[in-house]
XYZ file of C-alpha atoms in Angstrom:
419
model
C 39.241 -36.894 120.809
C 36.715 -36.273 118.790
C 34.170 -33.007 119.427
C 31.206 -33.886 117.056
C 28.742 -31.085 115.909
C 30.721 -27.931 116.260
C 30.563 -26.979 112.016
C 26.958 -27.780 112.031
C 26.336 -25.726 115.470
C 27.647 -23.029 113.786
C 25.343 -23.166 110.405
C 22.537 -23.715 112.475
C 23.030 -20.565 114.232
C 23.839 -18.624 111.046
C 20.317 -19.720 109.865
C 18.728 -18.980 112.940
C 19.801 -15.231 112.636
C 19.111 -15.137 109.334
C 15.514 -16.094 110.360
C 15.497 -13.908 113.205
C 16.262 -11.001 110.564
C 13.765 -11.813 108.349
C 10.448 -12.300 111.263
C 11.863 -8.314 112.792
C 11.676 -7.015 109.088
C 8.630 -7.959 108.206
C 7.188 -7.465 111.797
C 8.163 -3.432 111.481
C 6.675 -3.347 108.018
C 3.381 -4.511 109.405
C 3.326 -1.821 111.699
C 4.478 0.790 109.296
C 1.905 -0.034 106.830
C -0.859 0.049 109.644
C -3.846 3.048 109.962
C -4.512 4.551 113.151
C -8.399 4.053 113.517
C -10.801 6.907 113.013
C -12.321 8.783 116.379
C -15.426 7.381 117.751
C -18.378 9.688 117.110
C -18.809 10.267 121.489
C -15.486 11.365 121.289
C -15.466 13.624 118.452
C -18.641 15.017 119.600
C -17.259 15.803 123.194
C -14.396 17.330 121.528
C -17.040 19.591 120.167
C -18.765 20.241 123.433
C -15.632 21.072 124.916
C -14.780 23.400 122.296
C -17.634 24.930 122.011
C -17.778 25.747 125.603
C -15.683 28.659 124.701
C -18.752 29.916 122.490
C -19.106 33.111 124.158
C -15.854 34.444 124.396
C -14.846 34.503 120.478
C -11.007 35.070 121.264
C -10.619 32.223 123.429
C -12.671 30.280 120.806
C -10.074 30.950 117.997
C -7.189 30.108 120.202
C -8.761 26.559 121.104
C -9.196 26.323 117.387
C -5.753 27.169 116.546
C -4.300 24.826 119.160
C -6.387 21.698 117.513
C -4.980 22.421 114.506
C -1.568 22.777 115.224
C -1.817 19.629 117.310
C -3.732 17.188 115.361
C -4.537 18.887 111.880
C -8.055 18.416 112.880
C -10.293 21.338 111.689
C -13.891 22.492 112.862
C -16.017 24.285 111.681
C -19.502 25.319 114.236
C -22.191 26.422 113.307
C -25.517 27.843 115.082
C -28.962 25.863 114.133
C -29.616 28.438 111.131
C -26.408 26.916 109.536
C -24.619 30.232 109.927
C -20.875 30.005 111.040
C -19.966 30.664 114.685
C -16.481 29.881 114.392
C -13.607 27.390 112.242
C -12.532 27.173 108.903
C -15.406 28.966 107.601
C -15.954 26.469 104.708
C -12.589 25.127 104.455
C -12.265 21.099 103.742
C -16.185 21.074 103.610
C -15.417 17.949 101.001
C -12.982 15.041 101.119
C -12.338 11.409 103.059
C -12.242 12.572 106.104
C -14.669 15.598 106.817
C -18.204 14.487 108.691
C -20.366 16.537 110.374
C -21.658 15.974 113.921
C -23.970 17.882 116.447
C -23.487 19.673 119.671
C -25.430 21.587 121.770
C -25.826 24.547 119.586
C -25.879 23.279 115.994
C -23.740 21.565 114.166
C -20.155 20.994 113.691
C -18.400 20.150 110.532
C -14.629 18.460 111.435
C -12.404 17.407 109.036
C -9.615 14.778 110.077
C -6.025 14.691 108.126
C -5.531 11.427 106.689
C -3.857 8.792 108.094
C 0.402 9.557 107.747
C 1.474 6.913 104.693
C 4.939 5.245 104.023
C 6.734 7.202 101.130
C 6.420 5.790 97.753
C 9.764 3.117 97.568
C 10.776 3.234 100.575
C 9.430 2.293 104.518
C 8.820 -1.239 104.582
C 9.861 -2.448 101.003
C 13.279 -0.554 101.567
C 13.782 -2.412 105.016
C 13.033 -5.888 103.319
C 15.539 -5.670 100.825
C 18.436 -4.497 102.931
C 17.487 -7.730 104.699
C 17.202 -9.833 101.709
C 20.772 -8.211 100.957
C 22.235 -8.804 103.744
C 20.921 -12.456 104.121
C 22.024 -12.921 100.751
C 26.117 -11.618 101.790
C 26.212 -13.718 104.878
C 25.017 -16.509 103.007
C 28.274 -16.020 100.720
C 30.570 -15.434 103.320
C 29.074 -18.797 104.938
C 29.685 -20.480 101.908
C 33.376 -18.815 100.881
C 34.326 -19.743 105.146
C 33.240 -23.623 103.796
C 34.640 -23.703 100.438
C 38.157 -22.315 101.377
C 39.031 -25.066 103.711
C 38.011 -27.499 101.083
C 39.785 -25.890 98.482
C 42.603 -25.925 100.611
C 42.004 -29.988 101.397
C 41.985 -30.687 97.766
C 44.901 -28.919 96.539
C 47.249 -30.727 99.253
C 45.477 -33.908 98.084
C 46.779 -33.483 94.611
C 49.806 -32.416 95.498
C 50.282 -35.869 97.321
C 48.910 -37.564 94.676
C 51.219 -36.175 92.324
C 54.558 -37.214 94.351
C 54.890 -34.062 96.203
C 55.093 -35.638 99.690
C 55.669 -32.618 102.065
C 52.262 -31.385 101.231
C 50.257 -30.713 104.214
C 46.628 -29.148 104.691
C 48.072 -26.971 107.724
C 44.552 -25.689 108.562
C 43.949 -24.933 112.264
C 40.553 -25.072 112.743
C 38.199 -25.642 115.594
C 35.351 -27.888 113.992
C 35.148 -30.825 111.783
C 36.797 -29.289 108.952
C 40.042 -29.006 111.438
C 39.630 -32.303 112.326
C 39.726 -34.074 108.533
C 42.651 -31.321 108.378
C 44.640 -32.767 111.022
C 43.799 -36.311 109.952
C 44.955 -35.782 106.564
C 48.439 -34.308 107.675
C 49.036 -36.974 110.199
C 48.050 -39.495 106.836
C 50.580 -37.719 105.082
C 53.385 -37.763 107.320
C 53.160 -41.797 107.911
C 52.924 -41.951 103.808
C 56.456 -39.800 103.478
C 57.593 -41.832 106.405
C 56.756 -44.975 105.139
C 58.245 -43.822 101.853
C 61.401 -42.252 103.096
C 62.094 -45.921 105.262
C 61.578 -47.718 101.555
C 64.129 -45.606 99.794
C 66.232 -46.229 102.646
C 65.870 -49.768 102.492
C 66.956 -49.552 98.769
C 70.149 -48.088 99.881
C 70.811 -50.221 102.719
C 69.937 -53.583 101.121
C 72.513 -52.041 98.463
C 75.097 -51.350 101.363
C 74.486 -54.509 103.128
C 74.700 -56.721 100.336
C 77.480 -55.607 98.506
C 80.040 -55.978 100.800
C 79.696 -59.753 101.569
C 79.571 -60.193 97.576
C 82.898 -57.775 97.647
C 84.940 -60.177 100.076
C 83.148 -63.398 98.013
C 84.602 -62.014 95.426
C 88.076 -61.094 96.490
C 88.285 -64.802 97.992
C 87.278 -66.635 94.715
C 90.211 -64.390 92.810
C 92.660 -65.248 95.830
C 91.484 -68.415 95.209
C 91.875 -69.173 91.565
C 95.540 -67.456 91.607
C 96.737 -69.827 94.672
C 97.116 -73.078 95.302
C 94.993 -75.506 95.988
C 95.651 -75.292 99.808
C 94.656 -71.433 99.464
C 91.075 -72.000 98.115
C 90.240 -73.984 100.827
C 91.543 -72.059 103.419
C 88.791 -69.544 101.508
C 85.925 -71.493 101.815
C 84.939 -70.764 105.662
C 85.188 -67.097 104.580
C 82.849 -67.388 101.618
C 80.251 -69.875 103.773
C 80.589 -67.275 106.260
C 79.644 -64.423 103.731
C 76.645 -66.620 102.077
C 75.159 -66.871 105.692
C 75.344 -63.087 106.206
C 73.236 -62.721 102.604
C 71.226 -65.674 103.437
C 70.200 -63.808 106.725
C 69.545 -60.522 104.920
C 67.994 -62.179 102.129
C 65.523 -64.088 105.009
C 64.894 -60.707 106.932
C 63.671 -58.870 103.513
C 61.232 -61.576 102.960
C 59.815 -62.008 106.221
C 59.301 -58.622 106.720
C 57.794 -58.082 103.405
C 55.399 -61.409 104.002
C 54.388 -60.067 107.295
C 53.686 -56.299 106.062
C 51.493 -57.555 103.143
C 49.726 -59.904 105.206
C 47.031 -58.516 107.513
C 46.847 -61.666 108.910
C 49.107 -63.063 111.759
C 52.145 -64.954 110.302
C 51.104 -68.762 110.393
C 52.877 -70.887 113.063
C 54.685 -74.199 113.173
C 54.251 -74.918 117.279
C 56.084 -77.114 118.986
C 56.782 -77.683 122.723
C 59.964 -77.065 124.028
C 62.174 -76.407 127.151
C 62.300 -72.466 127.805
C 65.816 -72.923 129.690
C 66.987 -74.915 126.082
C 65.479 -71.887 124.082
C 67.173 -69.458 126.195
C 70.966 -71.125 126.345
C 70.849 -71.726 122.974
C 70.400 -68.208 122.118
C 73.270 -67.175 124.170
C 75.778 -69.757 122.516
C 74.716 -68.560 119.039
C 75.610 -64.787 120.271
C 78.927 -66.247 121.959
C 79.884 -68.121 118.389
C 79.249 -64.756 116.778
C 80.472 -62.495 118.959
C 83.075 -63.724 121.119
C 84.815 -60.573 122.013
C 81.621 -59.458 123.391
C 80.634 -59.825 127.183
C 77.482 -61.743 127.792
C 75.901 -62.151 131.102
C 73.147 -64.741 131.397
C 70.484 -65.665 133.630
C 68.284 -68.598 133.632
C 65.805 -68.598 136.030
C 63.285 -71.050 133.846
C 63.751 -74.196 135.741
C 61.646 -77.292 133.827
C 59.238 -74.385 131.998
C 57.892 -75.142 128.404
C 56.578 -72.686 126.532
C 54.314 -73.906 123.006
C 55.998 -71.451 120.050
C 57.771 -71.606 116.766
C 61.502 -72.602 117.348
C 62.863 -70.866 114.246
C 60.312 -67.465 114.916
C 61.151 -66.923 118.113
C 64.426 -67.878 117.831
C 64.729 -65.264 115.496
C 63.148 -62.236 117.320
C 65.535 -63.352 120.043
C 68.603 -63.091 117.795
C 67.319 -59.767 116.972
C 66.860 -58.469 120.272
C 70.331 -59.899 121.418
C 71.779 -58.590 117.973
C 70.303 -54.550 118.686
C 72.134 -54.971 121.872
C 75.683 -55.614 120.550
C 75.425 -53.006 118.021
C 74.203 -50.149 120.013
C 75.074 -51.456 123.371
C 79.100 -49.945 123.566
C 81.682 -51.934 124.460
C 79.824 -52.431 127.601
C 78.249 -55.851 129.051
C 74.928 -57.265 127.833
C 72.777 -59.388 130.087
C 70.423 -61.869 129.276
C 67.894 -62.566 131.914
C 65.240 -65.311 131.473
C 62.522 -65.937 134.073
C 59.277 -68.369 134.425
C 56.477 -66.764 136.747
C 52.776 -66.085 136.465
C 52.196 -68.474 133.332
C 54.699 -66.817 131.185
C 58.212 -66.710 130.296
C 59.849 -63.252 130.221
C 63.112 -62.636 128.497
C 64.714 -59.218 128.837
C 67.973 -58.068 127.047
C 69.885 -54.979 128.886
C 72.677 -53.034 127.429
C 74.195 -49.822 129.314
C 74.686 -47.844 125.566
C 74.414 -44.404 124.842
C 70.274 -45.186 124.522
C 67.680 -44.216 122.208
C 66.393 -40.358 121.699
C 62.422 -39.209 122.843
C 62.094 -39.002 118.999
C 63.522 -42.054 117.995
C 61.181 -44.243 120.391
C 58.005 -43.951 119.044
C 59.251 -44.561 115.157
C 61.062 -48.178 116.967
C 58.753 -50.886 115.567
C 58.257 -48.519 111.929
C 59.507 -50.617 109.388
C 62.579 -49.700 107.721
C 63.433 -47.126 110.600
C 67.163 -47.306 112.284
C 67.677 -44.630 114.408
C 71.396 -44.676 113.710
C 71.090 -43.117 109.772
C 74.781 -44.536 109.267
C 75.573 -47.244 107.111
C 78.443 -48.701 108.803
C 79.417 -52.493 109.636
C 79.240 -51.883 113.318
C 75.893 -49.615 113.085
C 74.310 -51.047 109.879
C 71.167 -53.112 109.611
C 67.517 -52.517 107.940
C 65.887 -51.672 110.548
C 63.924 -54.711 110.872
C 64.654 -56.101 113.762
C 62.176 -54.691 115.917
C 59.401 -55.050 113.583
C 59.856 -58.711 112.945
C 60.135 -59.213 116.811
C 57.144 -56.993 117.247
C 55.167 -59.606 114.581
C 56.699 -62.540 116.081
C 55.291 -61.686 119.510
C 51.919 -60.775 118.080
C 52.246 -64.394 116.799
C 52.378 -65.917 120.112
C 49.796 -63.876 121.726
C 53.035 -61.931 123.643
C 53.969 -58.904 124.286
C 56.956 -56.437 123.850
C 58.510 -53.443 125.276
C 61.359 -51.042 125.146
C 62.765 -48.418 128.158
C 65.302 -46.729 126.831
C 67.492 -43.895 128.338
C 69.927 -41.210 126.506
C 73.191 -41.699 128.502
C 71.943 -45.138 130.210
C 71.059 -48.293 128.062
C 68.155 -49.753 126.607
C 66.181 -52.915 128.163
C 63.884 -54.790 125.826
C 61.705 -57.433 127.047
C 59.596 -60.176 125.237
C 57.225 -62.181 126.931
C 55.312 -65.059 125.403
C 52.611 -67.476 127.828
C 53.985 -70.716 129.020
C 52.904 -74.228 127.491
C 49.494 -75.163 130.028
């Protein structure tokens, strides 16, 4: 399922704090750079007054200086109204910014205030601001690096695919979008090995399958030319039989390669027929084939007709059927036909050793057989299913396999019934 927005969630938010850094900084450099106000004149003049009060006692006077200064840095200097000095500084800081003289109630007063504290030169503010800018200026790498190495990482396994190498695989767990195309590319390139590993096994199998009815051809036409006239014919069933089995290998390649180019459904050539017909003549041709081979049928059709292509479906029964006797054991196979609810449902049973967890959900893959063997009583292409699985997409049908390890497989194909 997809979770949309996660990647970008996360650059948003990196942006945001980035921003968020930047508005502090410059808010604490405001403040740093900013002058406390001069005093008001009332209040330096009843800072005076109070001072002053200690006029008469010339000790006390001092110390009230002293503590000013060593409080504030402020200085004052009183004075009587002859101008002589009563108390202070006694001239000190008599020029600069910020002396000003004042009156109080016995003179005047000259008060000098220490500047205003400044930022030291390159640092304060400035200094704070670039840290910032530095550190704005890392996370944007790392946010860019935490991007690019996924990518890089996407791009290497795509030319490693490209190239033929088809185990390459992005193998990035991630939790955002970047995880996502991950994952998507890695489940891409596991159908495209798949899909590749099931061609190369076709090669091999189509070499299996077809060289041993061209073997026994072969071996009959020499038994053939060295006997008597009597002997070749008595050769001839076994070579039609051995043209039928290529003829029937030689039909499955094509279809399935028609029907995997095509995206199209495979056209039709509908006809109406008898469901019961259909389904007895599919049992006699599995009897003629395989007449060792138990074969239980029921036909529960009654007068049914069903509107499909004779040779098609005909076909994906044969197939069906045909899974059954390989895979089935020596066990019985049952055929059971039924027409109910507007459609005709056919299911094959066999009581085999079944088909694996892993096997079922690579079933309808072309070129898969989940028996890897390539003997007469296991072979095939593995194409079975798929055609079947075409054949009922055809008819507007539907197919499905239960399967159990230890129990037998039931597959059942059911097409809509003629209106």
């Amino acid at each position: 399922m997809f979770r949309g927005g996660r990647l970008v969630l996360r650059i948003y938010l990196i942006g945001l704090a980035q921003i968020a850094a930047l508005a502090a900084t410059l808010a604490i450099a405001r403040e740093w750079g900013r002058r406390p106000p001069p005093p008001h004149a009332d209040q330096t003049r009843f800072l005076v007054e109070e001072i002053a009060s200690h006029a008469a006692d010339p000790a006390a006077l001092d110390a009230r200086l002293r503590e000013l200064r060593q409080r504030t840095g402020m200085e004052v200097e009183l004075r009587d109204r002859d101008g002589q000095v009563i108390a202070g500084s006694r001239g000190a800081h008599r020029e600069g910014p910020g002396a000003f003289e004042t009156e109080w109630s016995g003179g005047k007063a000259l008060v000098w205030m220490p500047p205003p504290r400044r930022p030291p030169q390159g640092g304060g503010p400035l200094f704070a601001i670039a840290a910032v800018l530095v550190l704005v200026g890392i996370s944007a790498v790392l946010t860019a690096a935490w991007l690019a190495r996924p990518l890089r990482v996407l791009s290497q396994a795509a030319q490693q695919l490209s190239a033929g190498h088809l185990s390459a695989r992005a193998s990035l767990r991630r939790s955002d979008e970047l995880g996502d195309v991950a994952l998507a590319f890695d489940e891409m390139a596991e159908r495209i090995e798949r899909l590749v590993r099931g061609q190369r096994e076709l090669l091999a199998n189509v070499s299996h399958e077809l060289r041993t009815p061209l073997a026994r051809i072969r071996v009959a036409l020499d038994l053939a030319a060295e006997g008597s006239a009597q002997d070749a014919t008595a050769q001839l069933a076994g070579i039609a039989g051995d043209l039928a089995e290529l003829e029937r290998l030689t039909s499955d390649i094509l279809t399935s390669a028609r029907l995997e180019l095509s995206s199209e459904l495979p056209p039709l050539r509908v006809e109406r027929t008898a469901a019961r017909e259909m389904v007895d003549e599919a049992a006699e041709r599995f009897r003629a084939l395989h007449p060792s081979r138990a074969l239980r049928v029921e036909n529960r059709c009654g007068d049914a007709q069903v509107e499909v292509d004779r040779m098609m479906l005909r076909r994906a029964l044969d197939n069906l059927l045909s899974n059954a006797e390989q895979h089935g054991g020596p066990s019985e196979i049952s055929l059971v036909a039924a027409a109910a609810d507007g459609r005709l449902d056919i299911e094959v049973r066999d009581r085999g050793a079944g088909i694996s967890p892993e096997d079922m959900q690579h079933l309808f893959s072309p070129f898969f057989r989940g028996d890897r063997s390539r003997t007469r009583a296991t072979g095939g292409l593995g194409l079975g299913l798929l055609l079947a699985r075409r054949i009922r997409e055809a008819h507007r049908g539907s197919l499905e396999i239960e399967s159990q390890v230890g129990a037998g497989t039931v597959a059942r194909l059911r097409v809509p019934l003629a209106t």
